[in-house]
Coordinates of N, CA and C in Angstrom, one line a residue:
M1 N 11.9 -6.5 9.4 CA 10.6 -5.8 8.9 C 10.0 -6.5 7.7
P2 N 9.0 -6.6 7.6 CA 8.5 -7.5 6.5 C 8.5 -6.5 5.3
E3 N 8.6 -7.2 3.8 CA 8.8 -6.2 2.7 C 7.4 -6.2 2.3
T4 N 7.3 -4.9 1.4 CA 5.9 -4.3 1.1 C 5.7 -4.3 -0.3
I5 N 4.5 -5.1 -0.5 CA 4.1 -5.4 -1.8 C 3.4 -4.0 -2.5
K6 N 3.5 -3.5 -3.5 CA 2.7 -2.3 -3.9 C 1.7 -2.5 -5.0
I7 N 0.4 -2.2 -4.8 CA -0.6 -2.3 -5.6 C -0.8 -0.9 -6.2
A8 N -1.1 -1.2 -7.5 CA -1.8 0.2 -8.1 C -3.2 -0.1 -8.4
Y9 N -4.0 0.5 -7.9 CA -5.4 0.8 -8.2 C -5.8 1.9 -9.1
L10 N -6.1 1.4 -10.2 CA -6.5 2.6 -11.2 C -7.6 3.4 -11.1
Y11 N -7.9 4.7 -10.8 CA -8.8 5.3 -10.7 C -9.8 5.0 -9.8
E12 N -9.3 4.7 -8.6 CA -10.0 3.9 -7.5 C -11.2 4.9 -6.9
D13 N -11.0 6.2 -7.1 CA -12.1 7.0 -6.8 C -13.2 7.1 -7.9
L14 N -13.0 6.8 -8.8 CA -14.1 6.9 -10.0 C -14.6 5.3 -10.5
M15 N -13.6 4.3 -10.3 CA -14.1 3.1 -10.8 C -14.1 2.1 -9.8
N16 N -15.3 1.9 -9.0 CA -15.1 1.2 -7.6 C -16.8 0.7 -7.6
T17 N -17.3 0.2 -8.6 CA -18.8 -0.4 -8.2 C -18.8 -1.5 -7.6
Y18 N -20.0 -1.9 -7.1 CA -20.4 -2.9 -6.3 C -19.3 -3.8 -5.9
G19 N -18.7 -3.0 -4.6 CA -17.4 -3.6 -3.8 C -16.5 -4.0 -4.4
D20 N -15.9 -3.7 -5.6 CA -14.9 -4.1 -6.4 C -13.3 -3.7 -5.3
S21 N -13.2 -2.6 -4.7 CA -12.1 -2.2 -3.8 C -12.0 -3.6 -2.8
G22 N -13.1 -4.5 -2.6 CA -12.8 -5.5 -1.5 C -12.0 -6.8 -2.3
D23 N -12.0 -6.6 -3.3 CA -10.7 -7.7 -4.1 C -9.6 -7.2 -3.6
V24 N -8.8 -5.8 -3.4 CA -7.7 -5.4 -3.2 C -7.6 -5.7 -1.6
K25 N -8.6 -5.6 -0.7 CA -8.4 -5.9 0.7 C -8.3 -7.3 0.9
I26 N -8.9 -8.0 0.2 CA -8.7 -9.9 0.1 C -7.2 -10.1 -0.1
L27 N -6.6 -9.6 -1.4 CA -5.4 -9.5 -1.4 C -4.3 -9.5 -0.6
A28 N -4.8 -8.3 0.1 CA -4.1 -7.6 1.3 C -3.8 -8.6 2.4
F29 N -5.0 -9.1 2.8 CA -5.1 -9.9 3.4 C -4.2 -11.5 3.6
L30 N -4.6 -12.1 2.2 CA -3.8 -12.9 1.8 C -2.0 -12.8 1.4
L31 N -1.8 -11.6 1.4 CA -0.3 -11.4 1.4 C 0.2 -11.0 2.9
K32 N -0.7 -10.6 3.7 CA -0.5 -10.7 5.1 C 0.0 -12.2 5.6
E33 N -0.6 -12.7 5.5 CA -0.6 -14.1 5.8 C 0.8 -14.6 5.4
K34 N 0.9 -14.1 4.1 CA 2.3 -14.7 3.7 C 3.9 -14.0 4.3
G35 N 3.1 -12.8 5.1 CA 4.4 -12.2 5.6 C 4.8 -10.9 4.9
Y36 N 3.8 -10.4 4.3 CA 4.2 -9.1 3.5 C 3.2 -7.9 3.7
D37 N 3.6 -6.6 3.9 CA 2.7 -5.6 4.0 C 2.4 -5.3 2.6
T38 N 1.3 -4.2 2.7 CA 0.9 -3.9 1.3 C 0.7 -2.5 1.3
Q39 N 1.1 -1.9 0.3 CA 0.7 -0.5 -0.1 C 0.0 -0.5 -1.3
V40 N -1.2 0.5 -1.3 CA -2.0 0.4 -2.3 C -2.3 2.1 -2.6
D41 N -1.8 2.3 -4.3 CA -1.7 3.7 -4.6 C -2.8 3.7 -5.6
N42 N -3.8 4.7 -5.2 CA -4.8 5.3 -6.4 C -4.2 6.2 -7.3
I43 N -4.0 5.5 -8.2 CA -3.7 6.4 -9.7 C -4.8 6.7 -10.3
S44 N -5.2 8.5 -10.2 CA -6.3 8.8 -10.6 C -5.8 10.0 -11.5
L45 N -7.1 10.6 -11.9 CA -6.7 12.0 -12.9 C -5.5 12.5 -12.7
G46 N -4.8 12.8 -13.5 CA -3.4 13.6 -13.7 C -2.2 12.8 -13.3
A47 N -2.2 11.5 -12.5 CA -1.3 11.1 -11.6 C -0.4 10.6 -12.7
D48 N 1.0 10.6 -12.3 CA 1.9 9.9 -13.0 C 1.9 8.3 -12.7
F49 N 2.3 7.7 -13.6 CA 2.2 6.1 -13.4 C 3.2 5.4 -14.2
N50 N 3.8 4.6 -13.4 CA 4.7 3.7 -14.0 C 4.3 2.5 -13.7
A51 N 3.9 1.5 -14.5 CA 3.7 0.3 -13.9 C 4.3 -0.7 -13.2
F52 N 5.6 -0.5 -13.7 CA 6.7 -1.4 -13.2 C 7.3 -0.9 -12.0
D53 N 6.7 -0.1 -11.3 CA 6.8 0.3 -9.8 C 6.1 -0.5 -9.0
Y54 N 5.2 -1.1 -9.8 CA 4.2 -2.0 -9.0 C 4.2 -3.4 -9.2
D55 N 3.8 -4.2 -8.6 CA 3.9 -5.6 -8.2 C 2.6 -6.2 -8.9
F56 N 1.5 -5.5 -8.8 CA 0.1 -5.8 -9.1 C -0.9 -4.6 -9.6
V57 N -1.4 -4.8 -10.6 CA -2.1 -3.6 -11.1 C -3.8 -4.1 -10.9
F58 N -4.6 -3.0 -10.3 CA -6.2 -3.3 -10.3 C -6.8 -2.1 -11.0
W59 N -8.2 -2.8 -11.7 CA -8.7 -1.9 -12.1 C -10.2 -2.3 -11.9
G60 N -10.8 -1.4 -11.4 CA -12.5 -1.7 -11.0 C -13.5 -1.2 -11.9
G61 N -14.7 -1.6 -12.1 CA -15.7 -1.0 -12.7 C -16.2 0.3 -12.7
G62 N -16.8 1.0 -13.2 CA -17.7 2.2 -13.2 C -19.0 2.4 -14.1
Q63 N -19.4 3.3 -14.1 CA -20.6 3.8 -14.8 C -20.1 4.5 -16.0
D64 N -21.0 4.9 -16.9 CA -20.8 5.4 -18.2 C -20.1 6.9 -18.0
F65 N -20.8 7.6 -17.1 CA -20.1 9.0 -16.8 C -18.9 9.1 -16.6
E66 N -18.8 8.1 -15.5 CA -16.9 8.0 -14.5 C -16.2 7.3 -15.9
Q67 N -16.6 6.4 -16.6 CA -15.7 5.9 -17.8 C -15.4 7.2 -18.9
S68 N -16.4 7.8 -19.1 CA -16.1 8.8 -20.4 C -15.1 9.9 -19.7
V69 N -15.4 10.3 -18.3 CA -14.0 10.9 -17.8 C -12.6 10.3 -17.7
V70 N -12.9 8.9 -17.1 CA -11.5 8.2 -17.3 C -10.9 8.3 -18.9
A71 N -11.7 7.8 -19.4 CA -11.4 7.8 -21.2 C -10.1 8.8 -21.3
K72 N -10.5 10.2 -21.1 CA -9.7 11.4 -21.4 C -8.5 11.3 -20.8
D73 N -8.4 10.6 -20.0 CA -6.9 10.6 -18.9 C -6.2 9.9 -19.3
L74 N -6.6 8.4 -19.3 CA -5.8 7.3 -19.4 C -5.0 7.0 -20.6
V75 N -5.3 7.6 -21.8 CA -4.3 7.7 -22.7 C -2.9 7.7 -22.7
R76 N -2.6 8.4 -21.5 CA -1.5 8.7 -20.9 C -0.7 7.4 -20.4
H77 N -1.3 6.3 -20.1 CA -1.0 5.4 -19.5 C -0.7 4.2 -20.5
K78 N -1.1 4.5 -21.7 CA -1.3 3.1 -22.8 C 0.1 2.8 -22.6
D79 N 1.0 3.1 -22.8 CA 2.3 2.7 -23.3 C 3.0 1.7 -21.7
T80 N 2.9 2.4 -20.4 CA 3.5 1.4 -19.4 C 2.3 0.4 -19.3
I81 N 1.2 0.6 -19.4 CA 0.2 -0.7 -19.3 C 0.4 -1.6 -20.2
D82 N 0.4 -1.4 -21.5 CA 1.0 -2.3 -22.6 C 2.1 -3.2 -22.4
K83 N 3.2 -2.4 -21.8 CA 4.4 -3.1 -21.9 C 4.1 -4.1 -20.4
Y84 N 3.6 -3.7 -19.3 CA 3.0 -4.3 -18.0 C 2.8 -5.7 -18.4
I85 N 1.6 -5.7 -19.2 CA 1.0 -6.6 -19.5 C 1.7 -8.0 -20.3
N86 N 2.4 -7.4 -21.3 CA 3.2 -8.0 -22.3 C 4.4 -8.5 -21.5
A87 N 4.6 -8.0 -20.4 CA 5.9 -8.4 -19.6 C 5.7 -9.7 -18.6
N88 N 3.9 -10.1 -19.0 CA 3.4 -11.1 -18.0 C 3.4 -10.9 -16.8
K89 N 3.4 -9.6 -16.4 CA 2.9 -9.1 -15.1 C 1.6 -9.2 -14.7
P90 N 1.2 -9.7 -13.3 CA -0.3 -9.6 -12.9 C -1.2 -8.4 -13.0
M91 N -2.4 -8.6 -13.7 CA -3.4 -7.5 -13.6 C -4.6 -8.1 -13.5
L92 N -5.6 -7.5 -12.5 CA -7.0 -8.2 -12.5 C -8.0 -6.7 -13.1
C93 N -8.6 -6.6 -14.1 CA -9.8 -5.8 -14.6 C -11.0 -6.5 -14.5
I94 N -11.7 -5.3 -13.5 CA -13.0 -5.7 -13.5 C -14.1 -4.9 -14.1
C95 N -15.0 -5.6 -15.0 CA -16.2 -4.5 -15.6 C -15.6 -3.6 -16.5
G96 N -16.0 -2.3 -16.1 CA -15.4 -1.0 -17.1 C -13.7 -1.2 -17.1
G97 N -12.9 -1.7 -16.0 CA -11.8 -1.7 -16.5 C -11.3 -2.8 -17.3
Y98 N -11.9 -3.8 -17.3 CA -11.5 -4.7 -18.5 C -12.0 -4.3 -19.8
Q99 N -13.0 -3.6 -19.7 CA -13.4 -3.0 -21.1 C -12.6 -1.9 -21.6
F100 N -11.6 -1.1 -20.9 CA -10.9 -0.5 -21.2 C -9.6 -0.8 -22.2
L101 N -9.4 -2.1 -21.7 CA -8.4 -3.0 -22.4 C -8.3 -2.8 -24.1
G102 N -9.6 -3.1 -24.6 CA -10.2 -3.2 -25.6 C -10.0 -1.9 -26.5
A103 N -10.5 -2.3 -27.6 CA -10.5 -1.4 -28.8 C -11.5 0.0 -28.2
Y104 N -12.5 -0.3 -27.9 CA -13.7 0.7 -28.0 C -14.7 0.2 -26.9
Y105 N -15.9 1.2 -26.4 CA -16.7 0.8 -25.7 C -17.9 2.1 -26.2
E106 N -18.9 1.0 -27.0 CA -20.0 2.1 -27.7 C -21.0 2.6 -26.5
T107 N -21.3 3.4 -26.0 CA -22.4 3.7 -24.7 C -24.0 3.8 -25.4
S108 N -24.7 3.7 -24.4 CA -26.1 3.6 -24.6 C -26.6 5.0 -25.8
G109 N -25.8 5.9 -25.4 CA -26.1 7.1 -26.4 C -25.4 7.2 -27.8
G110 N -24.8 6.0 -28.0 CA -24.5 5.7 -29.3 C -22.5 6.5 -29.4
E111 N -22.5 6.7 -28.3 CA -21.1 7.6 -28.6 C -20.0 6.2 -28.0
T112 N -19.0 6.6 -29.2 CA -17.7 5.4 -28.9 C -16.6 6.1 -28.1
I113 N -16.6 5.5 -26.9 CA -15.4 5.5 -26.1 C -14.3 5.0 -26.4
K114 N -13.4 5.4 -26.9 CA -11.8 4.6 -27.0 C -11.2 4.0 -26.2
G115 N -10.9 3.1 -25.9 CA -10.1 2.2 -25.2 C -8.4 2.4 -25.1
L116 N -7.9 1.4 -24.6 CA -6.6 1.4 -24.9 C -6.0 0.6 -26.0
D117 N -7.0 -0.2 -26.5 CA -6.6 -0.7 -27.7 C -5.3 -1.5 -27.8
I118 N -5.2 -2.0 -26.4 CA -4.0 -3.1 -26.2 C -4.2 -4.4 -26.3
L119 N -5.7 -5.2 -26.0 CA -5.9 -6.4 -26.4 C -6.9 -6.3 -27.5
P120 N -7.4 -7.4 -28.3 CA -7.9 -7.5 -29.4 C -9.3 -7.7 -29.3
F121 N -10.3 -6.8 -28.5 CA -11.9 -7.1 -28.3 C -12.3 -5.7 -28.3
H122 N -13.8 -5.8 -28.3 CA -14.5 -4.5 -28.1 C -15.9 -5.1 -27.4
T123 N -16.6 -3.9 -27.1 CA -17.9 -3.8 -26.2 C -19.0 -2.8 -26.9
V124 N -20.0 -3.8 -26.8 CA -21.3 -2.6 -27.1 C -22.4 -2.6 -26.3
F125 N -22.7 -1.6 -26.1 CA -24.1 -1.3 -25.0 C -25.3 -1.9 -25.9
K126 N -26.3 -2.7 -25.0 CA -27.5 -3.0 -25.2 C -28.5 -2.7 -24.3
A127 N -29.0 -1.7 -24.6 CA -30.2 -1.2 -23.5 C -31.3 -2.2 -23.5
D128 N -31.6 -2.9 -24.2 CA -32.9 -3.8 -24.3 C -32.3 -5.2 -23.3
S129 N -31.2 -5.4 -23.1 CA -30.9 -6.5 -22.3 C -30.1 -6.3 -21.3
R130 N -30.2 -6.0 -20.2 CA -29.4 -5.8 -19.3 C -29.1 -7.1 -18.6
M131 N -27.7 -7.4 -18.2 CA -27.2 -8.6 -17.8 C -27.1 -8.6 -16.2
I132 N -28.2 -9.2 -15.7 CA -27.9 -9.0 -14.1 C -28.0 -10.2 -13.2
G133 N -27.3 -10.4 -12.1 CA -27.9 -11.5 -11.3 C -26.4 -12.7 -11.0
D134 N -26.6 -13.5 -10.3 CA -25.8 -14.4 -9.9 C -25.1 -15.1 -10.8
T135 N -23.5 -15.4 -10.7 CA -23.2 -15.9 -11.8 C -22.3 -17.2 -11.4
E136 N -22.2 -18.0 -12.2 CA -21.2 -19.4 -11.7 C -20.7 -19.7 -13.2
Y137 N -19.2 -19.9 -12.9 CA -18.5 -20.6 -14.1 C -17.2 -21.3 -13.9
E138 N -16.7 -21.7 -14.7 CA -15.6 -22.8 -14.3 C -14.4 -22.2 -14.7
T139 N -13.4 -22.2 -13.7 CA -12.1 -21.6 -14.5 C -10.9 -22.9 -14.5
E140 N -9.5 -22.3 -14.8 CA -8.8 -23.2 -14.6 C -8.2 -23.5 -13.0
W141 N -8.6 -22.5 -12.5 CA -8.5 -22.7 -10.9 C -9.6 -22.9 -10.2
G142 N -10.8 -23.6 -11.0 CA -11.9 -24.0 -10.2 C -12.9 -23.5 -10.4
K143 N -13.9 -23.6 -9.8 CA -15.5 -23.0 -10.1 C -15.5 -21.7 -9.2
V144 N -16.1 -20.6 -9.8 CA -16.1 -19.2 -9.2 C -17.8 -18.7 -9.1
R145 N -18.0 -18.3 -8.0 CA -19.5 -17.7 -8.0 C -19.4 -16.3 -7.6
A146 N -20.1 -15.6 -8.6 CA -20.1 -14.1 -8.3 C -21.3 -13.3 -8.5
F147 N -21.1 -12.3 -9.0 CA -22.4 -11.1 -9.6 C -22.1 -10.7 -10.9
E148 N -23.1 -10.5 -11.6 CA -22.6 -9.3 -12.7 C -24.0 -8.4 -12.9
N149 N -23.6 -7.3 -13.4 CA -24.6 -6.4 -13.5 C -24.3 -5.1 -14.8
H150 N -24.3 -5.6 -15.9 CA -23.9 -4.8 -16.9 C -24.5 -4.9 -18.4
S151 N -24.7 -3.9 -19.3 CA -25.3 -3.7 -20.4 C -24.3 -4.0 -21.6
G152 N -23.2 -3.9 -21.5 CA -21.9 -3.9 -22.1 C -21.9 -5.4 -22.7
R153 N -21.7 -5.9 -24.1 CA -21.6 -7.1 -24.6 C -19.9 -6.9 -24.9
T154 N -19.4 -7.8 -24.5 CA -17.7 -8.0 -25.3 C -17.7 -9.1 -26.3
Y155 N -16.9 -8.6 -27.1 CA -16.6 -9.7 -28.2 C -15.4 -9.7 -28.6
F156 N -14.7 -10.9 -28.5 CA -13.0 -10.9 -28.9 C -13.1 -10.8 -30.4
D157 N -12.0 -10.0 -30.9 CA -11.9 -9.9 -32.3 C -10.7 -11.0 -32.7
D158 N -9.8 -11.3 -31.8 CA -8.9 -12.2 -32.2 C -8.9 -13.3 -31.0
K159 N -9.5 -14.3 -31.3 CA -9.7 -15.5 -30.6 C -8.4 -16.4 -30.6
S160 N -7.4 -16.4 -31.4 CA -6.1 -16.8 -31.3 C -5.2 -16.4 -30.2
V161 N -5.5 -15.0 -29.9 CA -4.8 -14.5 -29.0 C -5.6 -14.2 -27.4
L162 N -6.8 -14.2 -27.5 CA -7.5 -14.1 -26.1 C -8.4 -15.2 -25.7
K163 N -8.1 -15.8 -24.6 CA -8.6 -17.0 -24.1 C -9.7 -16.6 -23.1
P164 N -11.0 -17.1 -22.8 CA -12.1 -16.8 -21.8 C -11.6 -17.1 -20.6
F165 N -11.7 -16.5 -19.5 CA -11.3 -16.5 -18.0 C -12.1 -18.0 -17.5
G166 N -13.3 -17.7 -17.9 CA -14.2 -19.0 -17.4 C -15.3 -19.4 -18.4
K167 N -15.9 -20.6 -18.5 CA -16.9 -21.2 -19.2 C -17.9 -21.1 -18.1
M168 N -19.1 -20.4 -18.7 CA -20.3 -20.2 -17.8 C -21.3 -21.3 -17.5
I169 N -21.8 -21.5 -16.3 CA -22.5 -22.6 -15.9 C -24.0 -21.7 -15.6
E170 N -23.9 -20.4 -15.1 CA -24.9 -19.7 -14.9 C -24.7 -18.3 -15.3
G171 N -25.9 -17.5 -15.6 CA -25.4 -16.0 -16.0 C -24.9 -16.1 -17.3
Y172 N -24.5 -14.8 -17.9 CA -24.2 -14.3 -19.4 C -22.8 -14.1 -19.5
G173 N -22.0 -13.6 -18.7 CA -20.7 -13.4 -18.9 C -20.2 -12.5 -19.9
N174 N -19.6 -12.6 -20.8 CA -19.2 -11.6 -21.8 C -20.4 -11.4 -22.8
N175 N -20.9 -12.0 -23.0 CA -22.4 -11.6 -23.8 C -23.4 -13.2 -23.7
P176 N -24.5 -13.1 -24.1 CA -25.4 -14.0 -23.9 C -25.3 -15.2 -25.1
E177 N -24.3 -14.9 -25.9 CA -24.3 -16.0 -27.3 C -23.1 -16.9 -26.8
E178 N -22.0 -16.6 -26.5 CA -21.1 -17.4 -26.2 C -20.7 -18.2 -25.0
G179 N -21.4 -17.9 -24.3 CA -21.3 -18.7 -22.8 C -20.1 -18.8 -22.2
N180 N -19.5 -17.4 -22.2 CA -17.7 -17.2 -21.8 C -17.7 -16.1 -20.8
E181 N -16.9 -16.3 -19.7 CA -16.5 -15.4 -18.9 C -15.3 -14.8 -18.9
G182 N -15.1 -13.1 -19.1 CA -13.9 -12.7 -19.0 C -13.1 -13.1 -19.9
M183 N -12.0 -12.7 -19.9 CA -10.8 -12.7 -20.8 C -9.4 -13.0 -19.8
R184 N -8.4 -14.0 -20.6 CA -7.4 -14.2 -20.0 C -6.4 -14.0 -21.2
Y185 N -5.1 -13.2 -20.7 CA -4.0 -12.8 -21.9 C -2.8 -12.8 -21.1
K186 N -2.0 -13.8 -21.2 CA -0.9 -13.8 -20.1 C -1.3 -13.9 -18.7
N187 N -0.9 -12.9 -17.9 CA -1.1 -12.9 -16.4 C -2.3 -11.9 -16.2
T188 N -2.8 -11.2 -17.3 CA -4.0 -10.4 -17.3 C -5.2 -11.0 -17.4
I189 N -6.0 -10.7 -16.4 CA -7.4 -11.0 -16.3 C -8.6 -10.0 -16.3
G190 N -9.3 -10.0 -17.1 CA -10.6 -9.2 -17.5 C -11.8 -10.0 -17.1
S191 N -12.7 -9.4 -16.4 CA -13.8 -10.1 -15.8 C -15.4 -9.4 -15.5
Y192 N -16.4 -9.9 -15.8 CA -17.3 -8.8 -15.3 C -17.9 -9.4 -13.9
S193 N -17.3 -10.1 -13.3 CA -17.5 -10.6 -11.9 C -17.3 -9.6 -10.7
H194 N -18.5 -9.0 -10.0 CA -18.6 -8.3 -9.0 C -18.7 -9.4 -7.9
G195 N -18.8 -8.4 -6.5 CA -19.3 -9.4 -5.6 C -18.1 -9.3 -4.3
P196 N -17.0 -9.3 -4.1 CA -16.2 -9.3 -4.9 C -15.8 -10.4 -5.5
I197 N -15.2 -10.8 -6.7 CA -15.1 -11.9 -7.2 C -13.7 -12.7 -6.5
L198 N -13.1 -11.9 -5.8 CA -12.0 -12.7 -4.8 C -12.5 -13.1 -3.6
K199 N -13.8 -13.0 -3.5 CA -14.2 -13.9 -2.3 C -14.0 -15.1 -2.8
N200 N -14.1 -15.4 -4.0 CA -13.8 -17.2 -4.4 C -12.1 -17.1 -4.0
E201 N -11.9 -18.0 -2.6 CA -10.6 -18.1 -2.4 C -9.9 -18.9 -3.3
N202 N -10.0 -19.6 -4.0 CA -9.3 -20.5 -5.0 C -8.7 -19.4 -5.9
V203 N -9.6 -18.4 -6.8 CA -8.9 -17.5 -7.6 C -8.0 -16.4 -6.8
A204 N -8.4 -16.0 -5.5 CA -7.7 -14.7 -5.0 C -6.2 -15.5 -4.4
R205 N -6.4 -16.9 -3.8 CA -4.9 -17.1 -3.8 C -4.0 -17.4 -4.8
A206 N -4.5 -17.9 -5.9 CA -4.0 -18.1 -7.2 C -3.2 -16.7 -7.7
I207 N -4.1 -15.6 -7.7 CA -3.2 -14.5 -7.9 C -2.4 -14.0 -6.9
A208 N -2.8 -13.9 -5.3 CA -1.7 -13.5 -4.6 C -0.5 -14.2 -4.9
D209 N -0.5 -15.6 -5.1 CA 0.9 -16.2 -5.6 C 1.5 -15.6 -6.6
K210 N 0.7 -15.1 -7.7 CA 1.6 -14.7 -8.8 C 2.1 -13.1 -8.4
I211 N 1.4 -12.3 -7.6 CA 1.8 -11.0 -7.1 C 3.0 -11.2 -6.3
V212 N 3.1 -12.5 -5.7 CA 4.7 -12.6 -4.9 C 5.8 -12.9 -5.9
I213 N 5.5 -13.7 -6.6 CA 6.3 -14.1 -7.7 C 7.0 -12.4 -8.4
S214 N 5.7 -11.6 -9.1 CA 6.0 -10.2 -9.6 C 6.7 -9.3 -8.5
H215 N 6.5 -9.6 -7.3 CA 7.1 -8.8 -6.3 C 8.9 -9.3 -6.2
K216 N 9.1 -10.5 -5.8 CA 10.4 -10.9 -6.2 C 11.2 -10.7 -7.5
E217 N 10.3 -10.5 -8.3 CA 11.0 -10.0 -9.8 C 11.6 -8.6 -9.7
R218 N 10.3 -7.7 -9.3 CA 10.9 -6.2 -9.0 C 11.7 -5.8 -8.2
M219 N 11.8 -6.8 -6.8 CA 13.0 -6.3 -6.1 C 14.4 -6.9 -6.6
A220 N 14.4 -7.9 -7.7 CA 15.7 -8.8 -8.0 C 16.3 -7.6 -9.1
A221 N 15.1 -7.1 -9.8 CA 15.6 -6.2 -10.8 C 16.1 -4.5 -10.0
T222 N 15.4 -4.3 -9.1 CA 16.1 -2.9 -8.2 C 17.4 -3.4 -7.6
A223 N 17.5 -4.8 -7.5 CA 18.8 -4.9 -6.9 C 20.0 -4.5 -7.7
K224 N 19.9 -4.8 -9.1 CA 20.8 -4.9 -10.0 C 21.3 -3.5 -9.9

């Protein structure tokens, strides 16, 4: 029988804009090619969650209202997500999910939504300049083409800790000033790329490889 790779989808029912769930479907397809079954669990409001029960954690994007609802619940998971990220486990966070890893998100109404404050960055909403359209950027795994639609501008507070996921060729990415897309810290990626981003096979296969390694580590730890 094939082994089962476990994926945690954080707040799937609330944070799934612009086809973000397609990222998980693409990974399941690639993992099937490698001989694995895939189990995807929706970790939603009130659910118990231990990140180390999973081989991969995914977090999609959401609108301001959904993010304000999620913000009140997610603080329960800060410790397990923090430890998972710093254990070098693979995680992909898109748009709102990306923003939540930082210190805070300032909304269009001037409200400050606290993030998990795991990584040193913050996001500020700018109502007069929505960043929308096709994007293209260069990553360590090659070129990526995707779609962005956000008014949040993300800024790194400690550039010695965080690295951009990509360098912009077309589009805005994190903000209009710096020419960078997303964030990379250990094996955690944050990105504003919808479309979904993993339609870019080069990135999808690189992440799938990391998930397999994570699965083998989890199975080895379970066997002890």
